[in-house]
Short mmCIF file of C-alpha atoms in Angstrom, two decimals:
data_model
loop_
_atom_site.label_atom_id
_atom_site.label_comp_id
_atom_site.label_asym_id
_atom_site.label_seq_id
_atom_site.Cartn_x
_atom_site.Cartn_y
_atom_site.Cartn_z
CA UNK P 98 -36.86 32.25 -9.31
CA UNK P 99 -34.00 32.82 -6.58
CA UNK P 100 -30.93 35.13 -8.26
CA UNK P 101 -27.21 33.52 -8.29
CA UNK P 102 -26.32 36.26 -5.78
CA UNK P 103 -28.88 35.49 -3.88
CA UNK P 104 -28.35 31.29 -3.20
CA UNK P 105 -24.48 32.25 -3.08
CA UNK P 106 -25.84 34.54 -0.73
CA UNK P 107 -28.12 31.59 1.31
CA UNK P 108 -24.90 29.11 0.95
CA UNK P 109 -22.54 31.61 2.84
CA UNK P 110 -24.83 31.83 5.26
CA UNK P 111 -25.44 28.54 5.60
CA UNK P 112 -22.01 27.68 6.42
CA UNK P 113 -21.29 30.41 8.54
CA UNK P 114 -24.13 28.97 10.80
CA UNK P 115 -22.47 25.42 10.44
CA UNK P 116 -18.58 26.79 11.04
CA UNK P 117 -20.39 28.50 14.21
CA UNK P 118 -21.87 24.98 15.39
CA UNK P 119 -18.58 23.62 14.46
CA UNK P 120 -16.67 26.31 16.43
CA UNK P 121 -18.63 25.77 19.64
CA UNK P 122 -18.53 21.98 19.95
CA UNK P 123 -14.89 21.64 19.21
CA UNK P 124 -13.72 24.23 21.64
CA UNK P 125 -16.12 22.94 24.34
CA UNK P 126 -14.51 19.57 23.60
CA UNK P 127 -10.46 20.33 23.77
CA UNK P 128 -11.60 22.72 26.74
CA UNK P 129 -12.40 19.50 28.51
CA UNK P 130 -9.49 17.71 27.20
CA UNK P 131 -7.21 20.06 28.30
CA UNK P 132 -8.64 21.13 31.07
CA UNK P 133 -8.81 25.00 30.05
CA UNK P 134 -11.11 26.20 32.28
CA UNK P 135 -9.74 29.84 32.82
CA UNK P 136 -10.90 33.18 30.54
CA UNK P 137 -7.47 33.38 29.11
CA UNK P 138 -7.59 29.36 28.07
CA UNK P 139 -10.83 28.99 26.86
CA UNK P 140 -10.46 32.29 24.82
CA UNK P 141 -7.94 30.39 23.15
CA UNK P 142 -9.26 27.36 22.25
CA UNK P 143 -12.53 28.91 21.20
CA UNK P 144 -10.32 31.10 18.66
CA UNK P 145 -8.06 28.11 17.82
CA UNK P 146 -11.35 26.23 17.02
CA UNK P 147 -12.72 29.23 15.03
CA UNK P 148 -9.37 30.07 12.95
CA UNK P 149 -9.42 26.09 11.76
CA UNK P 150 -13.56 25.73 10.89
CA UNK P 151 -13.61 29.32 9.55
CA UNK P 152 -11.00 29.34 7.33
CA UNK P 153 -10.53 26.05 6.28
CA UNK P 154 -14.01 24.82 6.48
CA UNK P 155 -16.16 27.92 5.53
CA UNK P 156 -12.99 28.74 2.99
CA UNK P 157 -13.01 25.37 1.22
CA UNK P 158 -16.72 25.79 0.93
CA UNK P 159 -16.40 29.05 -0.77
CA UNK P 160 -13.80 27.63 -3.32
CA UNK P 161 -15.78 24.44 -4.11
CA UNK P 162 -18.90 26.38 -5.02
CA UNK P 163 -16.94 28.96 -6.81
CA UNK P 164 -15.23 26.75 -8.92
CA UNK P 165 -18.11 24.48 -9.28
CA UNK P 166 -19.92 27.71 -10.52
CA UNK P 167 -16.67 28.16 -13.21
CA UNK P 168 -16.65 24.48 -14.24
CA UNK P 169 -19.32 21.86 -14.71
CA UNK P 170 -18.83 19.00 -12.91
CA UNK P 171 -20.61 16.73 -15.48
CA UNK P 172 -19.50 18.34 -18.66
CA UNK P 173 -16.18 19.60 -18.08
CA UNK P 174 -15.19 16.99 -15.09
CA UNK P 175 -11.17 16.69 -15.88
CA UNK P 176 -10.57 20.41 -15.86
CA UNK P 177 -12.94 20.45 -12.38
CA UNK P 178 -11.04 17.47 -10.80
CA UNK P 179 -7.51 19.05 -11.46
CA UNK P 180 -8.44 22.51 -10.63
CA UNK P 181 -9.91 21.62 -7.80
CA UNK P 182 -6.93 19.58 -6.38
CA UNK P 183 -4.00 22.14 -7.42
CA UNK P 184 -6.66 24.83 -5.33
CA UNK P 185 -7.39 22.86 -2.53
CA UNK P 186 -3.76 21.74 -2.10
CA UNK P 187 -2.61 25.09 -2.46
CA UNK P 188 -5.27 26.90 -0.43
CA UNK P 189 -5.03 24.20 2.31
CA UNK P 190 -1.32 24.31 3.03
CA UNK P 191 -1.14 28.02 3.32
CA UNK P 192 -4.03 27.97 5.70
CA UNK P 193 -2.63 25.49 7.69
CA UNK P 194 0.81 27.20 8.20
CA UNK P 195 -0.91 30.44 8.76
CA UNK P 196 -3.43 29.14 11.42
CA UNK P 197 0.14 26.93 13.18
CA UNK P 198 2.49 30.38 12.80
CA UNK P 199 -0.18 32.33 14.93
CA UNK P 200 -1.64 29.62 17.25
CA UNK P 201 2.39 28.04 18.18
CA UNK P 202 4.32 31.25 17.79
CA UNK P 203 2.12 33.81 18.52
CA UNK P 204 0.16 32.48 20.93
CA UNK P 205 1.74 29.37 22.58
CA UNK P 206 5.42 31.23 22.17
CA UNK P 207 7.33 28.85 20.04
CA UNK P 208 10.27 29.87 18.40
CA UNK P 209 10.17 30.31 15.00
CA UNK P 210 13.39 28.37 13.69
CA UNK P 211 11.80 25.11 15.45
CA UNK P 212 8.35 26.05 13.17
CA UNK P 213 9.43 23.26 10.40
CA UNK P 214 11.38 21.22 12.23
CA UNK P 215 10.92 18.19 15.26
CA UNK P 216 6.95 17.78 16.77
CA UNK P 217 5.69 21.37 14.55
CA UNK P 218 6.61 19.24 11.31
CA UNK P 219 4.48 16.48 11.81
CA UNK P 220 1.61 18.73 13.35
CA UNK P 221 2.24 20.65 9.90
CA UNK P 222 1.86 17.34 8.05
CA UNK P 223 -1.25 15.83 10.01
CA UNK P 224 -3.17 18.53 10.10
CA UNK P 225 -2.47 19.13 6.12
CA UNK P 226 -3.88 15.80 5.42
CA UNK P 227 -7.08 15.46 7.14
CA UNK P 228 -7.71 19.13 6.27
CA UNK P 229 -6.90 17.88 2.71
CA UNK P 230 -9.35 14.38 3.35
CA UNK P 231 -12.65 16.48 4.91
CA UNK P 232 -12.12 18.95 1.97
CA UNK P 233 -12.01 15.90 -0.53
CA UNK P 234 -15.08 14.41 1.15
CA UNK P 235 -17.07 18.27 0.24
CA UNK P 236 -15.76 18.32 -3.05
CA UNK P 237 -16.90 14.52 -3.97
CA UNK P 238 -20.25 15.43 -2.22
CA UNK P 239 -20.66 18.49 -4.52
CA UNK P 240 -19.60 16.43 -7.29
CA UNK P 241 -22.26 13.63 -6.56
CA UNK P 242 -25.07 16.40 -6.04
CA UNK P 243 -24.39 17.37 -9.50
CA UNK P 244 -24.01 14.13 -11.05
CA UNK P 245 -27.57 13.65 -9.26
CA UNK P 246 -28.59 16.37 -10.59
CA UNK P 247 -27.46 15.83 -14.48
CA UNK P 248 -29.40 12.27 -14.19
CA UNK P 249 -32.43 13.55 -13.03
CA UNK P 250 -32.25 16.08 -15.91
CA UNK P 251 -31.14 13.93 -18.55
CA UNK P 252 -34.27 11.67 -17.05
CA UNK P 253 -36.68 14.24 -17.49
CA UNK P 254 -35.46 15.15 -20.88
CA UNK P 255 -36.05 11.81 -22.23
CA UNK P 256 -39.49 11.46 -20.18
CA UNK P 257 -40.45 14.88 -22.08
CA UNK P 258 -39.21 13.18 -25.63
CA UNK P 259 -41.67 10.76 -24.54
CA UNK P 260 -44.70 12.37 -23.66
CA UNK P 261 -44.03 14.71 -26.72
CA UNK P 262 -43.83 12.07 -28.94
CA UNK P 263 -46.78 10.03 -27.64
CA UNK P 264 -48.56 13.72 -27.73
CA UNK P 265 -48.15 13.86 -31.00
CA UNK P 266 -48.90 10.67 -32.15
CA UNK P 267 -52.16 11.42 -30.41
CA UNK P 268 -52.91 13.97 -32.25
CA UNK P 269 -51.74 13.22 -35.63
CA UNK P 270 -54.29 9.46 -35.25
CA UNK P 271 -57.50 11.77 -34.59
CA UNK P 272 -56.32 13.99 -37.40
CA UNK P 273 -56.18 10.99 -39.43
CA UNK P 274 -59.02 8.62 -37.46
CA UNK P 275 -61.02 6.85 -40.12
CA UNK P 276 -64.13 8.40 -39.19
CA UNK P 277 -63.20 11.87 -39.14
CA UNK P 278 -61.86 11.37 -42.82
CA UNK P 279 -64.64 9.47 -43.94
CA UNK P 280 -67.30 11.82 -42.51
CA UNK P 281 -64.74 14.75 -44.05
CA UNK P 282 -64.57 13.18 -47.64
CA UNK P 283 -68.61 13.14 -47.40
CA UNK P 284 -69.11 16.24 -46.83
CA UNK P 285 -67.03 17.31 -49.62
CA UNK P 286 -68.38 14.50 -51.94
CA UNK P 287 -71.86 16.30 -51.04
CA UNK P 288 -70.80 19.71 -51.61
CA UNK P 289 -69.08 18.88 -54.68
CA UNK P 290 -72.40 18.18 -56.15
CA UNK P 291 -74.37 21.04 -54.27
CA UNK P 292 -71.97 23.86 -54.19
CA UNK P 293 -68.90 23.53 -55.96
CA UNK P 294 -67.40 27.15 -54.31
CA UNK P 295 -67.91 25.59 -50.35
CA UNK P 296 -66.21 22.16 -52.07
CA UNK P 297 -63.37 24.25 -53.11
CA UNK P 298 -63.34 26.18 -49.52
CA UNK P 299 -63.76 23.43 -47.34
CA UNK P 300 -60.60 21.17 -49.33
CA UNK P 301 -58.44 24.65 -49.02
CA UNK P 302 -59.18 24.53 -45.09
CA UNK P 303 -58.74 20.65 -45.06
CA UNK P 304 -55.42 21.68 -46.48
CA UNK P 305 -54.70 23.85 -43.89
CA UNK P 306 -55.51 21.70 -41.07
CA UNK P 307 -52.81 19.19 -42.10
CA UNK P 308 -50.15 22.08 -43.22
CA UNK P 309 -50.47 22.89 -39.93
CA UNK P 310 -50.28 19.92 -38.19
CA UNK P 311 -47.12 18.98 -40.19
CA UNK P 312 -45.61 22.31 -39.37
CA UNK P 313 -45.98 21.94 -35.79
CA UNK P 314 -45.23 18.52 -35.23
CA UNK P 315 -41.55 19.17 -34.00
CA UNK P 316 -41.82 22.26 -31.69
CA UNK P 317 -42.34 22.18 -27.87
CA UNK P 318 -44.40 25.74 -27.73
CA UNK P 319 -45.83 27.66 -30.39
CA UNK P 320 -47.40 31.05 -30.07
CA UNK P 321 -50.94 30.87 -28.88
CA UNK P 322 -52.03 33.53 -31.43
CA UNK P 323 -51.13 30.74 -34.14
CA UNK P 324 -52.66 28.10 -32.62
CA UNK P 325 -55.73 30.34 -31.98
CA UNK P 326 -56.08 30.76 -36.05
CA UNK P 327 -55.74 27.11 -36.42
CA UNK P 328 -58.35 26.43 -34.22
CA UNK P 329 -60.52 29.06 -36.14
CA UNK P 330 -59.37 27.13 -38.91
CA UNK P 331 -60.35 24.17 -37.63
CA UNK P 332 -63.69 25.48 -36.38
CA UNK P 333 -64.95 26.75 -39.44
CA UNK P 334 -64.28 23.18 -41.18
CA UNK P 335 -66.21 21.46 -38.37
CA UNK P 336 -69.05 24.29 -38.91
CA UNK P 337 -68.78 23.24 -42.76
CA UNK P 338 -69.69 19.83 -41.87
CA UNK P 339 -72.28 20.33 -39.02
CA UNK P 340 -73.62 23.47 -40.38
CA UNK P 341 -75.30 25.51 -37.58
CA UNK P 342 -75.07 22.18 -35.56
CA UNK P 343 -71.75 23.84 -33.87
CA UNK P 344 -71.39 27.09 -32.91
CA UNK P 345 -67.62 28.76 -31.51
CA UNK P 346 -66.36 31.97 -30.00
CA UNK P 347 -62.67 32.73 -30.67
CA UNK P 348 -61.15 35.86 -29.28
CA UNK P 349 -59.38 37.82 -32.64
CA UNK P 350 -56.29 39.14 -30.16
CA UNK P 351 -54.95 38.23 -27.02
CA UNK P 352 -53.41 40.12 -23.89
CA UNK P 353 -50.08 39.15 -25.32
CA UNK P 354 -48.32 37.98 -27.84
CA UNK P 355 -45.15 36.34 -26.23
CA UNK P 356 -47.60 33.85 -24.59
CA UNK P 357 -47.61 30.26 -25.87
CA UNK P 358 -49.22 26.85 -25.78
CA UNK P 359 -48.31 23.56 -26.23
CA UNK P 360 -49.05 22.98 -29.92
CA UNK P 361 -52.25 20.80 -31.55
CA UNK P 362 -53.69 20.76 -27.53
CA UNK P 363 -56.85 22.85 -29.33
CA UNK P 364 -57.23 20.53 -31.72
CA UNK P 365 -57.17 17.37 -29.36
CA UNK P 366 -59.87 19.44 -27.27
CA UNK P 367 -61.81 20.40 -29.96
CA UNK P 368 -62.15 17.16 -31.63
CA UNK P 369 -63.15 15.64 -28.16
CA UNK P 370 -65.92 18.08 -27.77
CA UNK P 371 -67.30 16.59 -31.06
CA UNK P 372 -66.54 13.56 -30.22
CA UNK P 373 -68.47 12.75 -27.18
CA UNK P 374 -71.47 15.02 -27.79
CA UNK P 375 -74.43 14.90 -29.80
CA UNK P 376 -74.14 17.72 -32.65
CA UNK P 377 -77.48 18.24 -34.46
CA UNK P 378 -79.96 21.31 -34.78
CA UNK P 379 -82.01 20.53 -32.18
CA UNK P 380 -79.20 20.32 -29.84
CA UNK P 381 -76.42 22.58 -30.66
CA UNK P 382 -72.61 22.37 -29.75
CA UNK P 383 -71.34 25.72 -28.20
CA UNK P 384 -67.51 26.02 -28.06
CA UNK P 385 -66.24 29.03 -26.29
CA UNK P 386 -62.34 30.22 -26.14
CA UNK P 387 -61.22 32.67 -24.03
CA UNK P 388 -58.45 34.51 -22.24
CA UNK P 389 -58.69 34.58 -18.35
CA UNK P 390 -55.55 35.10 -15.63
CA UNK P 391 -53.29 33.73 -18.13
CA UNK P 392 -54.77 30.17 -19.01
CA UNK P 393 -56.85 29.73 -22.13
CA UNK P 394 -60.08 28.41 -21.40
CA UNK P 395 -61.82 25.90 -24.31
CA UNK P 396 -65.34 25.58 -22.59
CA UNK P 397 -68.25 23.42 -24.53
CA UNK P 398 -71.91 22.84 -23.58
CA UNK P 399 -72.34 18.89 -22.36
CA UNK P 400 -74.55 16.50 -24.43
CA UNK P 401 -73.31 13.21 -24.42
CA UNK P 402 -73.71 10.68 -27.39
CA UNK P 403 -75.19 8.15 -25.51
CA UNK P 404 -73.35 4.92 -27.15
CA UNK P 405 -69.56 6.59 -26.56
CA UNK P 406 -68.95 4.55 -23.65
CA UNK P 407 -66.86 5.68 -21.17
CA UNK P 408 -63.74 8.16 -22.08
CA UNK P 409 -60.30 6.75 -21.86
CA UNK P 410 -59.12 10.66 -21.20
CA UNK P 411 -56.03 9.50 -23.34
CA UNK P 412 -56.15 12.82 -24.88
CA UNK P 413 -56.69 15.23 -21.97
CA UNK P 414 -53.81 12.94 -19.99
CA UNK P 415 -51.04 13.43 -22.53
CA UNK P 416 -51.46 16.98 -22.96
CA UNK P 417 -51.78 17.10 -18.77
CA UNK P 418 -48.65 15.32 -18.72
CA UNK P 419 -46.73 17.42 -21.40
CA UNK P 420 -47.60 20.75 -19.16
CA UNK P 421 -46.38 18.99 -16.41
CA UNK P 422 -43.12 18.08 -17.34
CA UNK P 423 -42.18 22.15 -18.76
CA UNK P 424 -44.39 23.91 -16.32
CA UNK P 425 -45.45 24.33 -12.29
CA UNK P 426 -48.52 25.12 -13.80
CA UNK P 427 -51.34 22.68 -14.21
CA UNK P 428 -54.39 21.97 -16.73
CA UNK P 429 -57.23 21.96 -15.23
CA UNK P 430 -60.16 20.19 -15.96
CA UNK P 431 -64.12 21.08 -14.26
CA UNK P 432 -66.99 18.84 -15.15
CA UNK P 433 -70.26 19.87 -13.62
CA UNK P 434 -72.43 18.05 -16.17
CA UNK P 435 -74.02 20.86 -17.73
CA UNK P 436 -70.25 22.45 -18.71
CA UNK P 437 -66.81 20.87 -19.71
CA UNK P 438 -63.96 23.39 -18.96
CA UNK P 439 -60.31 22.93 -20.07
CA UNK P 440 -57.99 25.89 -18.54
CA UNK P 441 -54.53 25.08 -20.78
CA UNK P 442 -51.90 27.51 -18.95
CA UNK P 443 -50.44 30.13 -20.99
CA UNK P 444 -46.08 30.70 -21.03
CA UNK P 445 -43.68 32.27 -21.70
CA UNK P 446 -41.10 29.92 -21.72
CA UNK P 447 -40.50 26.31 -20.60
CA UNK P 448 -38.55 26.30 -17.31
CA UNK P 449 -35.02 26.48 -18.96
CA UNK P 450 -36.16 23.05 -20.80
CA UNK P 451 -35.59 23.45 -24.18
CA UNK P 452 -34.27 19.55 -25.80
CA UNK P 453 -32.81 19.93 -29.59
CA UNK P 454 -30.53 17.48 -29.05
CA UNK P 455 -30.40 13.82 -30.38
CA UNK P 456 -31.18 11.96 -27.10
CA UNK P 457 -30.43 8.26 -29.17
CA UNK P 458 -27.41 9.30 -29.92
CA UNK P 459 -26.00 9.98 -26.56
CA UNK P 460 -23.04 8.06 -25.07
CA UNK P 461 -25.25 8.52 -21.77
CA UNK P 462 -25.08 4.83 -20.31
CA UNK P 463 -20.57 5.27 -20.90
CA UNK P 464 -21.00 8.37 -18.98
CA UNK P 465 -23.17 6.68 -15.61
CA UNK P 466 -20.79 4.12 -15.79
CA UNK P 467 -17.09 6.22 -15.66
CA UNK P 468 -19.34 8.46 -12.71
CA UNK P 469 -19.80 5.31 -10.32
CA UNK P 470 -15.95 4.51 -11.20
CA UNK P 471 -14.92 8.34 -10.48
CA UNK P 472 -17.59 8.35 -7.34
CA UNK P 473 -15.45 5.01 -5.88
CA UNK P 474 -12.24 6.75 -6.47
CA UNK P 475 -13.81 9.87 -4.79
CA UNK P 476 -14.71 7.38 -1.86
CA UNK P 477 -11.24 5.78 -2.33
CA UNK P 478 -8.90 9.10 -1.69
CA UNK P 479 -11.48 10.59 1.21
CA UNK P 480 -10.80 7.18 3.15
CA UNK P 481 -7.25 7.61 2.74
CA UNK P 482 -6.84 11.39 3.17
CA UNK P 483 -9.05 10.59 6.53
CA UNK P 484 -6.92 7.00 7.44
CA UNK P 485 -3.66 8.01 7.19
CA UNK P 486 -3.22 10.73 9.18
CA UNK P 487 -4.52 9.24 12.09
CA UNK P 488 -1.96 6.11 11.71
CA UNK P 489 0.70 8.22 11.68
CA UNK P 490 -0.35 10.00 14.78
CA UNK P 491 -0.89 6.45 16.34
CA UNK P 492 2.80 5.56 15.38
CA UNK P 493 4.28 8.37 16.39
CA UNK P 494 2.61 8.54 19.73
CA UNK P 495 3.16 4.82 20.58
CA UNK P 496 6.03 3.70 18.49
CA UNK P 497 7.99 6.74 17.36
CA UNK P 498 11.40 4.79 17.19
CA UNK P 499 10.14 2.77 13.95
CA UNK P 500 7.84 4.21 11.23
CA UNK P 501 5.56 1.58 10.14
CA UNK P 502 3.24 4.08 8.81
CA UNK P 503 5.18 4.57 5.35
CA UNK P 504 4.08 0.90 4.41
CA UNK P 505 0.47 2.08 4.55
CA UNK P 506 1.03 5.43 2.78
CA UNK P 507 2.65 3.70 -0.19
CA UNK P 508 0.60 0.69 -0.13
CA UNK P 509 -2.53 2.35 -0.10
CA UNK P 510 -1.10 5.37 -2.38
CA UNK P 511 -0.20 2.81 -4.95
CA UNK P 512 -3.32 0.90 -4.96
CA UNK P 513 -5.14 4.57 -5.59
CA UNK P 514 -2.96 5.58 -8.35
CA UNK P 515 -4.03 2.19 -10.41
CA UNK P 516 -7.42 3.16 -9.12
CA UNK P 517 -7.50 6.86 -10.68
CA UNK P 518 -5.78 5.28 -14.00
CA UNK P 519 -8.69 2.86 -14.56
CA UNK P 520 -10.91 5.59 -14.17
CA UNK P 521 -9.26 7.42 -16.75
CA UNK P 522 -9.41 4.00 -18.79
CA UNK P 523 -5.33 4.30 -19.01
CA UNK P 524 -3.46 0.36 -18.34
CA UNK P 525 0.45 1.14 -18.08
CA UNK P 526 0.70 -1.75 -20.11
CA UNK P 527 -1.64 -1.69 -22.42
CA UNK P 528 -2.37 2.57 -22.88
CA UNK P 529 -5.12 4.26 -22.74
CA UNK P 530 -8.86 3.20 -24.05
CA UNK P 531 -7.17 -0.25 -24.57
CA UNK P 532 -10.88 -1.88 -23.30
CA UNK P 533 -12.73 -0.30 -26.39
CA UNK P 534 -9.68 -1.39 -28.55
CA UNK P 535 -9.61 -4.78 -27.33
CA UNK P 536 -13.29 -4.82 -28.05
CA UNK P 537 -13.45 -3.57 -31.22
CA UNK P 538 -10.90 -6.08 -32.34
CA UNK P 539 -12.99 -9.03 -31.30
CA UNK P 540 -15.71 -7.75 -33.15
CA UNK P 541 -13.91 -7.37 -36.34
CA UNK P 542 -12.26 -10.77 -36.03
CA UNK P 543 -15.99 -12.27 -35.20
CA UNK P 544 -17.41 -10.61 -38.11
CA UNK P 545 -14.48 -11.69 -39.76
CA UNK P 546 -15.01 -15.04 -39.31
CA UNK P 547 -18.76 -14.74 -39.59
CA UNK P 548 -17.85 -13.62 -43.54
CA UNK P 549 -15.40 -15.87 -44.35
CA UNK P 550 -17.74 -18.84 -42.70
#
């Protein structure tokens, strides 16, 4: 697993490499423009170009990972949003005015009382904005990479819910198939009759065996020395029934004891190995457990009933997929008709999956839907960072003598300020949440009506 330092570390470098790329093909490009074909000019424009994709570009990177580092983008996504802008803004305009003072008074020779004033000002000003739009576009692209993100977590965490709970409904209807309880209750019927002590031993186990399937029932992992008893547990009730019809190693310690298993997957096993093989005297059932390169093997000699029918595998396919969804690792299964192997893999922890939270309960559909309205207004104030710069450059260069592009600038600007307040759910007119309000207020006057009717 790859250390913060180190994909900070990966991230620099990857935009160093991209500022480079960015660096060469803009000062080839105003090299041709300008026709800056001596040392002195192309050293210029090549430092020019590196001065404006280093520091803003390679700079705005650094702060929009830092910050998204500080401040979730999913859970805390005001204080992001606002911190983000007041940085930006801030970082951007002193940037800007630091890259002009050296490339128009230090280099091109301008005075410095005209620096804020005539042709510099608007240079100031366009350049400030579409440094401020590409730097909006990077932080709404690291905002939808998370968002992405948070979905396909919150997607796995409710397919794990699901396999868990389908898991252990497995498990819990062989514990409590009609055949195993019959064939259990006969057994003790019988003993109760032949040997009243093994009655009393065998219901004490029985005991057991549910205890522990009740205790386990909500956990993800459980420690594979407990699950190792209850399979002993669990053994020694099947060898109560079968007699010396089933015969089990089980290793008394293991290599260690922070390793765990997905709970009741021994049991499922077990119970399959009786279930699709003949058990009698004459032909023996030999269950093996044991330790090897940290996976447990469950290993049983093969003698198939021959009226089972083909296996469904429901068993063996839930606990596959459970391993799956908390582990790289995967169960594997070897059939070579004289052996069935199981190798379950053997953790330490799930990979940073651990779900205690009330998934039903979630206001997870509210949340998708205020992201696609945040992601438009993301879209929304890129275009317009991007836009508007260029039409005032266009009026300035072609109609200086009237400025037509303040009609766009408010226009537009108005339009995205009623676009950010619906995001917020905020109507001037009506305040803020008034949708739910309005909602819950036909509801009550339905039901209402409903009770008076």
């Amino acid at each position: 697993m790859k250390t913060p330092s180190i994909n900070i570390y990966n991230k620099l470098k990857s935009g160093f490499i991209v500022c480079t790329k960015l660096t060469l093909f803009l000062g080839l490009f105003f090299i041709l423009v300008y026709q800056q074909f001596t040392i002195i000019g192309m050293a210029q424009v090549f430092l020019i170009s590196a001065m404006y994709s280093f520091t803003l570009g390679l700079g705005n990177g650094f702060i929009n990972e830092y910050l998204s580092s500080k401040w979730d983008w999913v859970q805390e996504t005001n204080k992001r949003v606002w911190i983000g802008i007041f940085t930006t803004i801030i970082y951007t305009g002193i940037t800007v005015l630091i890259i002009h003072y050296i490339q128009y008074i230090l280099i091109f020779g301008y005075k410095f009382e005209n620096f804020f004033t005539g042709n510099l000002a608007w240079v100031h000003l366009f350049t400030f904005v579409f440094s401020l739009g590409v730097a909006t576009f990077f932080h709404a692209r690291g905002f939808m990479i998370n968002w992405k993100a948070s979905v396909s977590k919150e997607t796995t965490k409710q397919e794990i819910v699901a396999k868990t709970e389908t898991a252990k409904f497995e498990s819990l209807k062989n514990q409590l198939d009609p055949h195993f309880l019959f064939n259990s209750l006969n057994v003790l019927t019988s003993l109760i009759d032949e040997n009243p002590n093994q009655a009393e031993k065998f219901t004490t186990k029985l005991s057991k065996v549910y205890r522990y399937v009740l205790e386990q029932r909500n956990k993800d992992l459980v420690p594979i020395e407990e699950e190792l008893k209850f399979a002993k547990t669990y053994m020694e009730l099947l060898g109560m029934r079968f007699e010396d019809a089933v015969k089990f190693n089980i290793p008394d310690s293991i290599s260690n004891n922070d390793l765990k298993i997905v709970p009741l997957s021994l049991q499922l096993l077990l119970e399959n190995a009786v279930k699709h093989n003949v058990v009698s005297n004459s032909k023996p059932l030999t269950i093996n457990i044991y330790e090897e390169d940290n996976y447990l093997i469950i290993e049983n000699n093969i003698n198939l009933k021959a009226a089972i029918g083909k296996s469904t595998n429901v068993g063996l396919q839930n606990i596959a997929d459970r391993y799956g969804l908390i582990t790289q690792k995967v169960v594997k299964i070897e059939n070579n008709n004289k052996t069935f192997k199981v190798s379950l893999p053997l953790l330490i922890k799930m990979n940073n999956i651990m779900y205690t939270e009330d998934l039903e309960n979630s206001n997870y559909v509210k949340a998708i839907e205020r992201v696609e309205k945040l992601k438009e207004f993301y879209q929304n104030l890129a275009s317009y960072c991007l836009v508007i710069p260029f039409l005032v450059f266009i009026n300035l260069k072609f109609s200086p003598f009237f400025h037509w592009f303040w009609f766009p600038i408010f226009g537009w600007g108005i339009g995205l300020v009623f676009h950010f307040l619906e995001v917020k759910n905020y109507n001037i007119f009506l305040g803020k949440n008034w949708e739910d309000k309005k909602i819950k207020e036909m509801m009550d006057k339905e039901n209402h009506l409903n009770r008076k009717g």
